[in-house]
Amino acid sequence: MGVLLGESHDSDGFARAPQPGDGAGGVAPLGVPAWVWALVALLVGVALSIWLAQGQQQRVDARRHAELQAAADSIAAAVGDRLRTCEMLARSVQSLFLASAEVEPGEFDHLYENLRPRERFPSLQAVAYAERGPDGRYVTTLVAPAAGNAAVLGLDVAAQPANLAALLASRDSDQPVLSETFRLLQHHSAGLTGEGVTLRLPIFHPGPPPRSMAERRERIRGSIAISFNVASLIEDSLPYDSTGPVFHTTVADVTSGSPKLLFDSHPHAHEDAGPGTTRTIAFGGRDWQVRLHPPEQAFAGADGLQSVLWPGLLASALFALLVWSVLTSRRRALEQGWRMSRRYRESEERFRVLNDLLPALVLLARSDDGGITYLNQASRLRLGETAGDLRLSSLFGDRKLGARVQAGELADGSPSEAMLVSANRDSFWASISTARVDVGGEDMLLMVATDISEQRQLTELLGYQASHDALTDLYNRREFERRVERVLRAVSTGGPPATLLYMDLDQFKLINDTSGHIAGDQLLIQLATMMREQLDGDGVLLARLGGDEFGVLTPHDAVQAREVAERLRRHIDGYVFVWEQRTYTVSVSIGGVALDHPGLAFKDVLAQADTACYMAKESGRNRVHFYSASDDETARRHGEMEWANRLRWAVAEQRLVLMYQEVRPLSGASEGPYVELLLRFRDQHGRLVLPGAFLPAAERYGLMPMIDRWVIRTVLSNFDRLHPGGERLKLATINLSGASIEDESLVDLILELLQAHRVAPERVCFEITETVAVRNLSQVARFLGRLRDAGCKLALDDFGAGMSSFGYLKNLPVDIIKIDGSFIRDLLSDPMSYAIVRAVTDIGHQRGLVVIAEWVSGSEVMAALARIGVDYAQGFGLHQPEPIPLHHRPARSGTALGGAGGE
């Protein structure tokens, strides 16, 4: 190209004028015809263009394949998450049946309304319960929601073989089981198309969990079914753009070996449009195969306007013509030389313009020193106008990699990823290919690069979202579990110890209830930011485990970890949250577990941390508690779990016992016996156990409403046999727990039993504690108001021991207040206790209430109480509790366990 055109030379090197014989058909350099040189130039250009186009197509194919793989993982995970959500819904319904031996339709509907499953599971059709009859058939007795599912009630599950097969499989395995697809009864009655499936969970009769298949078949009581439209469930999990599903997705049930199509997003598409990928979802005893194909046009090749092939072919043709033109111009006159030079320069410029149109970055560098000699327009725009002054190796963020590229070690044309740095020090990721080329006899390095920063950012974003909580930007529970399990494996192989902290905010529900969930979310964000600042630089992993629970994994021993926990607790305790002119103080309870010996499992470690956190809350909240196997408090909590199992056993074995304690008038006059009913538990050795041993477990594990119902049924069905006085019994007091107050259907049960057993309502008194009353004042007032309207008496127990506010008496429809025994115990020795008893008595009488003193120990205290004006006295010093004079039978197995009272 550097040869002066338009001249020929003799052998002595002097220029001569063109000869008449010279022309287009003349002989070119080296004696080779001009058309051969032109053809060689064309072939080289075409080969280079095809090579560049293939590289570009490979990168496009790789990117699309990666998108297809990521989409397959996302869809399979989304379908699996929805199935697990369905399982959690079934578990929630199962817990209702485990807690109550008989579930009424109203309770079933209330549970469904509280769970609001269709907000998270739009494809849900119905939640149903099929009860096993004496003949072994399973007939549906409960269904929610009622709308659209009326046809399901009374359905014999045997009429649907696939449904029955899932029911029997779940019964034998005590695990959730998915059925084969079949047409749902609701679809048939409504004339709809499409098939559905059911998720089945068994319900067993009360008792210890069955251990064998024979025991499960013997104790099966019924089955829970969650039915949903399988096509809708899968369709809700697909990614969409403005034209519909992004990928051609099919899902088939391959459990039996022969695929059964469940869903096809593009029924008329061809599956061989491009390479596909599959994922298998194993859940509920079934295997669903998810298969993805790109749209038919996705793998048709790079867009013609964006491909480097056509500009390259055009440039090759022009270059070949240029070579031919140069080699055939010898017959032109010397005076035309300047014109030929100009035309040559114009052709070269056109070639450069065409090369500049390529979207890829094209660079040419000397192989000896790496000096850059050429950059196309895309390179100048991305790397900077001054990039031509740099060495090839200086364009790489990794200096060692840049040196290898400049040395030609990677000049095999294969693509690789590297971080490139522009002249103004901006960095970006690119897919690069390098090759050695000969330019004018000089060895050069040709590098072609494509910016893939956006693709890498998308991949990193997807990875970040998979491991971080969307609200607080902390690590999520899945990533936290993965990190803890990695530490446990390291500890098992002799690695350094670590510590796990489990954090639960105190009274977080109060903020959600008073200011809304938006306020609660904002508090979590602010606390996450504050905790991240406190833990920065300590090598500590902070994660949000869900709700208001956080986890911390520290690379410290228990002593250093306790310092970290205390630092977090102090900063959270001193944090003031302001929301819409309201201020809240926040505190946290923290449980810790040392990860310092091999053999630990994650589920056991998390359970221990949760136990320690619970102990911190039980000890008064806003404190740190580390788990210890010998910890008396921890042992007590495990004891509560044992008590919960024993209480369920007590109902089945008729071990609950009712006793009565008389309440004596201080005036001396009595219109008939007045008693308070107390609950005891008879253990396997025949000994009576006081309620203080088992009631905490009943309250913690949600058994109190069951106990209260048992007591109410037993008392009202045997009312005239509760006391030796028989029908002379004036008043009997029944204690109610806080959990029962929240169940408004209990009032309907009480009124029904009063009428059924013909018990006068004015002879029955229901008693609650002060702390229960003020927990939800409006709900308690509404609950008690209905009982009082029916004629029942109402008593407020432990008055003065809780919030100690006389203002509550204005809003609670009570007839009796019972002064807390701690004041009566110190009545004769503590002037303050005496003044409090007098004040409560005076205010109670002003409100027209009967005042009762608890824990009365003897005649001196009774005399003092009589002088103050207290109406009644109760205590072990006056009357020891006695069994009620009847051999009462516990309520039928469909009722629950129930409340206790007394000193």
PDB file of C-alpha atoms in Angstrom, residues 599-805:
ATOM      1  CA  GLY A 599     -21.332 -33.132  64.956  1.00  0.00           C
ATOM      2  CA  LEU A 600     -23.635 -30.105  65.062  1.00  0.00           C
ATOM      3  CA  ALA A 601     -26.561 -29.926  62.613  1.00  0.00           C
ATOM      4  CA  PHE A 602     -28.042 -26.633  61.454  1.00  0.00           C
ATOM      5  CA  LYS A 603     -31.585 -27.444  62.521  1.00  0.00           C
ATOM      6  CA  ASP A 604     -30.376 -28.349  66.025  1.00  0.00           C
ATOM      7  CA  VAL A 605     -28.260 -25.198  66.295  1.00  0.00           C
ATOM      8  CA  LEU A 606     -31.148 -22.988  65.178  1.00  0.00           C
ATOM      9  CA  ALA A 607     -33.515 -24.704  67.618  1.00  0.00           C
ATOM     10  CA  GLN A 608     -31.031 -24.110  70.451  1.00  0.00           C
ATOM     11  CA  ALA A 609     -30.667 -20.446  69.481  1.00  0.00           C
ATOM     12  CA  ASP A 610     -34.457 -20.083  69.388  1.00  0.00           C
ATOM     13  CA  THR A 611     -34.655 -21.713  72.825  1.00  0.00           C
ATOM     14  CA  ALA A 612     -32.042 -19.313  74.198  1.00  0.00           C
ATOM     15  CA  CYS A 613     -33.910 -16.339  72.686  1.00  0.00           C
ATOM     16  CA  TYR A 614     -37.105 -17.555  74.308  1.00  0.00           C
ATOM     17  CA  MET A 615     -35.318 -17.797  77.638  1.00  0.00           C
ATOM     18  CA  ALA A 616     -34.176 -14.186  77.206  1.00  0.00           C
ATOM     19  CA  LYS A 617     -37.786 -13.144  76.657  1.00  0.00           C
ATOM     20  CA  GLU A 618     -39.012 -15.212  79.582  1.00  0.00           C
ATOM     21  CA  SER A 619     -36.404 -13.553  81.803  1.00  0.00           C
ATOM     22  CA  GLY A 620     -37.882 -10.120  81.104  1.00  0.00           C
ATOM     23  CA  ARG A 621     -36.908  -9.313  77.495  1.00  0.00           C
ATOM     24  CA  ASN A 622     -34.172  -6.890  76.407  1.00  0.00           C
ATOM     25  CA  ARG A 623     -31.364  -9.228  77.384  1.00  0.00           C
ATOM     26  CA  VAL A 624     -28.874 -11.793  76.052  1.00  0.00           C
ATOM     27  CA  HIS A 625     -29.056 -15.487  76.923  1.00  0.00           C
ATOM     28  CA  PHE A 626     -26.625 -18.191  75.742  1.00  0.00           C
ATOM     29  CA  TYR A 627     -27.808 -21.754  75.364  1.00  0.00           C
ATOM     30  CA  SER A 628     -26.464 -24.424  77.727  1.00  0.00           C
ATOM     31  CA  ALA A 629     -27.539 -28.045  77.898  1.00  0.00           C
ATOM     32  CA  SER A 630     -27.438 -27.825  81.703  1.00  0.00           C
ATOM     33  CA  ASP A 631     -29.377 -24.567  81.874  1.00  0.00           C
ATOM     34  CA  ASP A 632     -32.291 -24.942  84.286  1.00  0.00           C
ATOM     35  CA  GLU A 633     -34.418 -22.517  82.270  1.00  0.00           C
ATOM     36  CA  THR A 634     -33.755 -24.400  79.068  1.00  0.00           C
ATOM     37  CA  ALA A 635     -34.636 -27.636  80.773  1.00  0.00           C
ATOM     38  CA  ARG A 636     -37.862 -26.024  81.959  1.00  0.00           C
ATOM     39  CA  ARG A 637     -38.818 -25.095  78.414  1.00  0.00           C
ATOM     40  CA  HIS A 638     -38.196 -28.638  77.224  1.00  0.00           C
ATOM     41  CA  GLY A 639     -40.262 -29.721  80.199  1.00  0.00           C
ATOM     42  CA  GLU A 640     -43.087 -27.530  78.927  1.00  0.00           C
ATOM     43  CA  MET A 641     -43.001 -29.369  75.628  1.00  0.00           C
ATOM     44  CA  GLU A 642     -43.304 -32.640  77.534  1.00  0.00           C
ATOM     45  CA  TRP A 643     -46.218 -31.213  79.508  1.00  0.00           C
ATOM     46  CA  ALA A 644     -47.969 -30.235  76.288  1.00  0.00           C
ATOM     47  CA  ASN A 645     -47.839 -33.858  75.138  1.00  0.00           C
ATOM     48  CA  ARG A 646     -48.967 -35.076  78.552  1.00  0.00           C
ATOM     49  CA  LEU A 647     -51.940 -32.710  78.549  1.00  0.00           C
ATOM     50  CA  ARG A 648     -53.128 -34.082  75.223  1.00  0.00           C
ATOM     51  CA  TRP A 649     -52.730 -37.544  76.709  1.00  0.00           C
ATOM     52  CA  ALA A 650     -54.683 -36.406  79.801  1.00  0.00           C
ATOM     53  CA  VAL A 651     -57.793 -35.729  77.743  1.00  0.00           C
ATOM     54  CA  ALA A 652     -57.716 -39.093  76.037  1.00  0.00           C
ATOM     55  CA  GLU A 653     -57.052 -40.890  79.368  1.00  0.00           C
ATOM     56  CA  GLN A 654     -59.582 -38.803  81.409  1.00  0.00           C
ATOM     57  CA  ARG A 655     -56.883 -37.461  83.763  1.00  0.00           C
ATOM     58  CA  LEU A 656     -58.181 -33.919  84.331  1.00  0.00           C
ATOM     59  CA  VAL A 657     -59.767 -33.358  87.756  1.00  0.00           C
ATOM     60  CA  LEU A 658     -61.977 -30.484  88.984  1.00  0.00           C
ATOM     61  CA  MET A 659     -61.858 -29.256  92.619  1.00  0.00           C
ATOM     62  CA  TYR A 660     -63.727 -26.520  94.450  1.00  0.00           C
ATOM     63  CA  GLN A 661     -62.633 -23.923  97.036  1.00  0.00           C
ATOM     64  CA  GLU A 662     -65.243 -22.075  99.068  1.00  0.00           C
ATOM     65  CA  VAL A 663     -65.376 -18.281  99.154  1.00  0.00           C
ATOM     66  CA  ARG A 664     -66.556 -17.157 102.625  1.00  0.00           C
ATOM     67  CA  PRO A 665     -68.570 -13.983 103.402  1.00  0.00           C
ATOM     68  CA  LEU A 666     -66.959 -11.635 105.963  1.00  0.00           C
ATOM     69  CA  SER A 667     -70.329 -10.344 107.197  1.00  0.00           C
ATOM     70  CA  GLY A 668     -71.285 -13.781 108.535  1.00  0.00           C
ATOM     71  CA  ALA A 669     -74.502 -14.008 106.505  1.00  0.00           C
ATOM     72  CA  SER A 670     -74.668 -16.534 103.669  1.00  0.00           C
ATOM     73  CA  GLU A 671     -77.440 -17.261 101.180  1.00  0.00           C
ATOM     74  CA  GLY A 672     -75.745 -20.431  99.980  1.00  0.00           C
ATOM     75  CA  PRO A 673     -72.319 -21.810  99.117  1.00  0.00           C
ATOM     76  CA  TYR A 674     -70.048 -19.738  96.850  1.00  0.00           C
ATOM     77  CA  VAL A 675     -67.146 -21.667  95.265  1.00  0.00           C
ATOM     78  CA  GLU A 676     -64.336 -21.210  92.776  1.00  0.00           C
ATOM     79  CA  LEU A 677     -63.519 -24.209  90.574  1.00  0.00           C
ATOM     80  CA  LEU A 678     -59.882 -25.259  90.306  1.00  0.00           C
ATOM     81  CA  LEU A 679     -58.227 -27.643  87.861  1.00  0.00           C
ATOM     82  CA  ARG A 680     -55.792 -30.409  88.690  1.00  0.00           C
ATOM     83  CA  PHE A 681     -54.042 -33.103  86.679  1.00  0.00           C
ATOM     84  CA  ARG A 682     -53.723 -36.711  87.887  1.00  0.00           C
ATOM     85  CA  ASP A 683     -50.441 -38.236  86.676  1.00  0.00           C
ATOM     86  CA  GLN A 684     -49.774 -41.880  85.853  1.00  0.00           C
ATOM     87  CA  HIS A 685     -48.942 -42.550  89.515  1.00  0.00           C
ATOM     88  CA  GLY A 686     -52.292 -41.182  90.718  1.00  0.00           C
ATOM     89  CA  ARG A 687     -50.819 -37.983  92.203  1.00  0.00           C
ATOM     90  CA  LEU A 688     -52.562 -34.647  91.738  1.00  0.00           C
ATOM     91  CA  VAL A 689     -50.445 -32.037  89.970  1.00  0.00           C
ATOM     92  CA  LEU A 690     -51.054 -28.316  90.678  1.00  0.00           C
ATOM     93  CA  PRO A 691     -51.807 -26.054  87.694  1.00  0.00           C
ATOM     94  CA  GLY A 692     -48.574 -24.088  88.127  1.00  0.00           C
ATOM     95  CA  ALA A 693     -46.713 -27.129  86.763  1.00  0.00           C
ATOM     96  CA  PHE A 694     -48.650 -27.557  83.529  1.00  0.00           C
ATOM     97  CA  LEU A 695     -50.528 -24.309  82.763  1.00  0.00           C
ATOM     98  CA  PRO A 696     -47.420 -22.465  81.414  1.00  0.00           C
ATOM     99  CA  ALA A 697     -46.986 -25.258  78.886  1.00  0.00           C
ATOM    100  CA  ALA A 698     -50.689 -25.128  77.984  1.00  0.00           C
ATOM    101  CA  GLU A 699     -50.493 -21.367  77.429  1.00  0.00           C
ATOM    102  CA  ARG A 700     -47.287 -21.543  75.392  1.00  0.00           C
ATOM    103  CA  TYR A 701     -48.516 -24.301  73.097  1.00  0.00           C
ATOM    104  CA  GLY A 702     -52.049 -22.954  72.595  1.00  0.00           C
ATOM    105  CA  LEU A 703     -53.933 -25.570  74.652  1.00  0.00           C
ATOM    106  CA  MET A 704     -55.752 -23.155  76.996  1.00  0.00           C
ATOM    107  CA  PRO A 705     -58.877 -22.675  74.813  1.00  0.00           C
ATOM    108  CA  MET A 706     -59.251 -26.464  74.746  1.00  0.00           C
ATOM    109  CA  ILE A 707     -58.868 -26.695  78.524  1.00  0.00           C
ATOM    110  CA  ASP A 708     -61.384 -23.868  79.113  1.00  0.00           C
ATOM    111  CA  ARG A 709     -63.983 -25.576  76.920  1.00  0.00           C
ATOM    112  CA  TRP A 710     -63.503 -28.862  78.790  1.00  0.00           C
ATOM    113  CA  VAL A 711     -64.019 -27.122  82.144  1.00  0.00           C
ATOM    114  CA  ILE A 712     -67.092 -25.190  80.946  1.00  0.00           C
ATOM    115  CA  ARG A 713     -68.771 -28.307  79.532  1.00  0.00           C
ATOM    116  CA  THR A 714     -68.023 -30.346  82.653  1.00  0.00           C
ATOM    117  CA  VAL A 715     -69.175 -27.646  85.096  1.00  0.00           C
ATOM    118  CA  LEU A 716     -72.411 -26.718  83.335  1.00  0.00           C
ATOM    119  CA  SER A 717     -73.405 -30.336  82.676  1.00  0.00           C
ATOM    120  CA  ASN A 718     -72.933 -31.210  86.402  1.00  0.00           C
ATOM    121  CA  PHE A 719     -73.753 -27.875  88.024  1.00  0.00           C
ATOM    122  CA  ASP A 720     -75.926 -29.109  90.928  1.00  0.00           C
ATOM    123  CA  ARG A 721     -73.297 -31.731  91.820  1.00  0.00           C
ATOM    124  CA  LEU A 722     -70.340 -29.360  92.125  1.00  0.00           C
ATOM    125  CA  HIS A 723     -70.781 -28.926  95.914  1.00  0.00           C
ATOM    126  CA  PRO A 724     -72.273 -31.026  98.681  1.00  0.00           C
ATOM    127  CA  GLY A 725     -74.926 -28.309  99.003  1.00  0.00           C
ATOM    128  CA  GLY A 726     -76.307 -29.387  95.640  1.00  0.00           C
ATOM    129  CA  GLU A 727     -79.031 -27.057  94.423  1.00  0.00           C
ATOM    130  CA  ARG A 728     -78.259 -24.623  97.281  1.00  0.00           C
ATOM    131  CA  LEU A 729     -75.047 -23.630  95.444  1.00  0.00           C
ATOM    132  CA  LYS A 730     -75.350 -19.863  95.039  1.00  0.00           C
ATOM    133  CA  LEU A 731     -72.456 -19.088  92.706  1.00  0.00           C
ATOM    134  CA  ALA A 732     -69.662 -21.045  90.951  1.00  0.00           C
ATOM    135  CA  THR A 733     -66.679 -19.263  89.389  1.00  0.00           C
ATOM    136  CA  ILE A 734     -64.967 -20.530  86.233  1.00  0.00           C
ATOM    137  CA  ASN A 735     -61.590 -19.113  85.169  1.00  0.00           C
ATOM    138  CA  LEU A 736     -61.057 -18.095  81.507  1.00  0.00           C
ATOM    139  CA  SER A 737     -57.672 -17.704  79.822  1.00  0.00           C
ATOM    140  CA  GLY A 738     -56.637 -14.827  77.583  1.00  0.00           C
ATOM    141  CA  ALA A 739     -56.637 -17.069  74.513  1.00  0.00           C
ATOM    142  CA  SER A 740     -60.291 -18.016  75.137  1.00  0.00           C
ATOM    143  CA  ILE A 741     -61.302 -14.361  75.388  1.00  0.00           C
ATOM    144  CA  GLU A 742     -60.109 -13.920  71.800  1.00  0.00           C
ATOM    145  CA  ASP A 743     -62.527 -16.666  70.621  1.00  0.00           C
ATOM    146  CA  GLU A 744     -65.937 -14.991  70.297  1.00  0.00           C
ATOM    147  CA  SER A 745     -67.557 -18.309  69.387  1.00  0.00           C
ATOM    148  CA  LEU A 746     -66.991 -19.375  73.025  1.00  0.00           C
ATOM    149  CA  VAL A 747     -69.822 -17.083  74.151  1.00  0.00           C
ATOM    150  CA  ASP A 748     -72.224 -18.886  71.821  1.00  0.00           C
ATOM    151  CA  LEU A 749     -71.101 -22.235  73.300  1.00  0.00           C
ATOM    152  CA  ILE A 750     -71.621 -20.975  76.893  1.00  0.00           C
ATOM    153  CA  LEU A 751     -75.111 -19.673  76.148  1.00  0.00           C
ATOM    154  CA  GLU A 752     -75.997 -22.922  74.387  1.00  0.00           C
ATOM    155  CA  LEU A 753     -74.808 -25.045  77.358  1.00  0.00           C
ATOM    156  CA  LEU A 754     -76.644 -22.839  79.905  1.00  0.00           C
ATOM    157  CA  GLN A 755     -79.875 -23.384  78.044  1.00  0.00           C
ATOM    158  CA  ALA A 756     -79.253 -27.098  77.363  1.00  0.00           C
ATOM    159  CA  HIS A 757     -78.539 -27.921  81.050  1.00  0.00           C
ATOM    160  CA  ARG A 758     -81.052 -25.393  82.456  1.00  0.00           C
ATOM    161  CA  VAL A 759     -78.505 -23.564  84.569  1.00  0.00           C
ATOM    162  CA  ALA A 760     -79.550 -20.070  85.703  1.00  0.00           C
ATOM    163  CA  PRO A 761     -76.952 -17.634  84.317  1.00  0.00           C
ATOM    164  CA  GLU A 762     -76.876 -15.623  87.574  1.00  0.00           C
ATOM    165  CA  ARG A 763     -75.438 -18.702  89.360  1.00  0.00           C
ATOM    166  CA  VAL A 764     -72.376 -18.758  87.058  1.00  0.00           C
ATOM    167  CA  CYS A 765     -69.426 -16.371  87.331  1.00  0.00           C
ATOM    168  CA  PHE A 766     -66.618 -16.113  84.789  1.00  0.00           C
ATOM    169  CA  GLU A 767     -63.268 -14.821  86.026  1.00  0.00           C
ATOM    170  CA  ILE A 768     -60.343 -13.249  84.113  1.00  0.00           C
ATOM    171  CA  THR A 769     -57.090 -11.726  85.315  1.00  0.00           C
ATOM    172  CA  GLU A 770     -56.350  -8.024  85.145  1.00  0.00           C
ATOM    173  CA  THR A 771     -53.447  -8.522  82.717  1.00  0.00           C
ATOM    174  CA  VAL A 772     -55.724 -10.398  80.309  1.00  0.00           C
ATOM    175  CA  ALA A 773     -58.317  -7.639  80.575  1.00  0.00           C
ATOM    176  CA  VAL A 774     -55.993  -4.780  79.630  1.00  0.00           C
ATOM    177  CA  ARG A 775     -54.239  -6.658  76.830  1.00  0.00           C
ATOM    178  CA  ASN A 776     -57.123  -5.883  74.467  1.00  0.00           C
ATOM    179  CA  LEU A 777     -59.575  -3.802  76.418  1.00  0.00           C
ATOM    180  CA  SER A 778     -62.190  -3.301  73.708  1.00  0.00           C
ATOM    181  CA  GLN A 779     -62.319  -6.997  72.739  1.00  0.00           C
ATOM    182  CA  VAL A 780     -62.495  -8.119  76.380  1.00  0.00           C
ATOM    183  CA  ALA A 781     -65.284  -5.607  77.098  1.00  0.00           C
ATOM    184  CA  ARG A 782     -67.265  -6.873  74.108  1.00  0.00           C
ATOM    185  CA  PHE A 783     -66.757 -10.530  75.131  1.00  0.00           C
ATOM    186  CA  LEU A 784     -67.722  -9.951  78.775  1.00  0.00           C
ATOM    187  CA  GLY A 785     -70.598  -7.682  77.798  1.00  0.00           C
ATOM    188  CA  ARG A 786     -72.348 -10.499  75.947  1.00  0.00           C
ATOM    189  CA  LEU A 787     -72.036 -12.808  78.973  1.00  0.00           C
ATOM    190  CA  ARG A 788     -73.298 -10.110  81.331  1.00  0.00           C
ATOM    191  CA  ASP A 789     -76.254  -9.339  79.071  1.00  0.00           C
ATOM    192  CA  ALA A 790     -77.185 -13.013  79.371  1.00  0.00           C
ATOM    193  CA  GLY A 791     -77.180 -12.684  83.195  1.00  0.00           C
ATOM    194  CA  CYS A 792     -73.804 -14.197  84.108  1.00  0.00           C
ATOM    195  CA  LYS A 793     -71.582 -12.679  86.792  1.00  0.00           C
ATOM    196  CA  LEU A 794     -68.099 -11.440  85.887  1.00  0.00           C
ATOM    197  CA  ALA A 795     -65.024 -11.200  88.121  1.00  0.00           C
ATOM    198  CA  LEU A 796     -61.660  -9.450  87.667  1.00  0.00           C
ATOM    199  CA  ASP A 797     -58.878 -11.452  89.355  1.00  0.00           C
ATOM    200  CA  ASP A 798     -55.431 -10.296  90.610  1.00  0.00           C
ATOM    201  CA  PHE A 799     -56.601  -6.673  90.677  1.00  0.00           C
ATOM    202  CA  GLY A 800     -53.704  -4.344  91.455  1.00  0.00           C
ATOM    203  CA  ALA A 801     -50.964  -6.758  90.399  1.00  0.00           C
ATOM    204  CA  GLY A 802     -50.947  -5.780  86.738  1.00  0.00           C
ATOM    205  CA  MET A 803     -51.440  -2.294  85.322  1.00  0.00           C
ATOM    206  CA  SER A 804     -52.975  -1.028  88.596  1.00  0.00           C
ATOM    207  CA  SER A 805     -55.273   1.497  86.946  1.00  0.00           C
TER     208      SER A 805
END
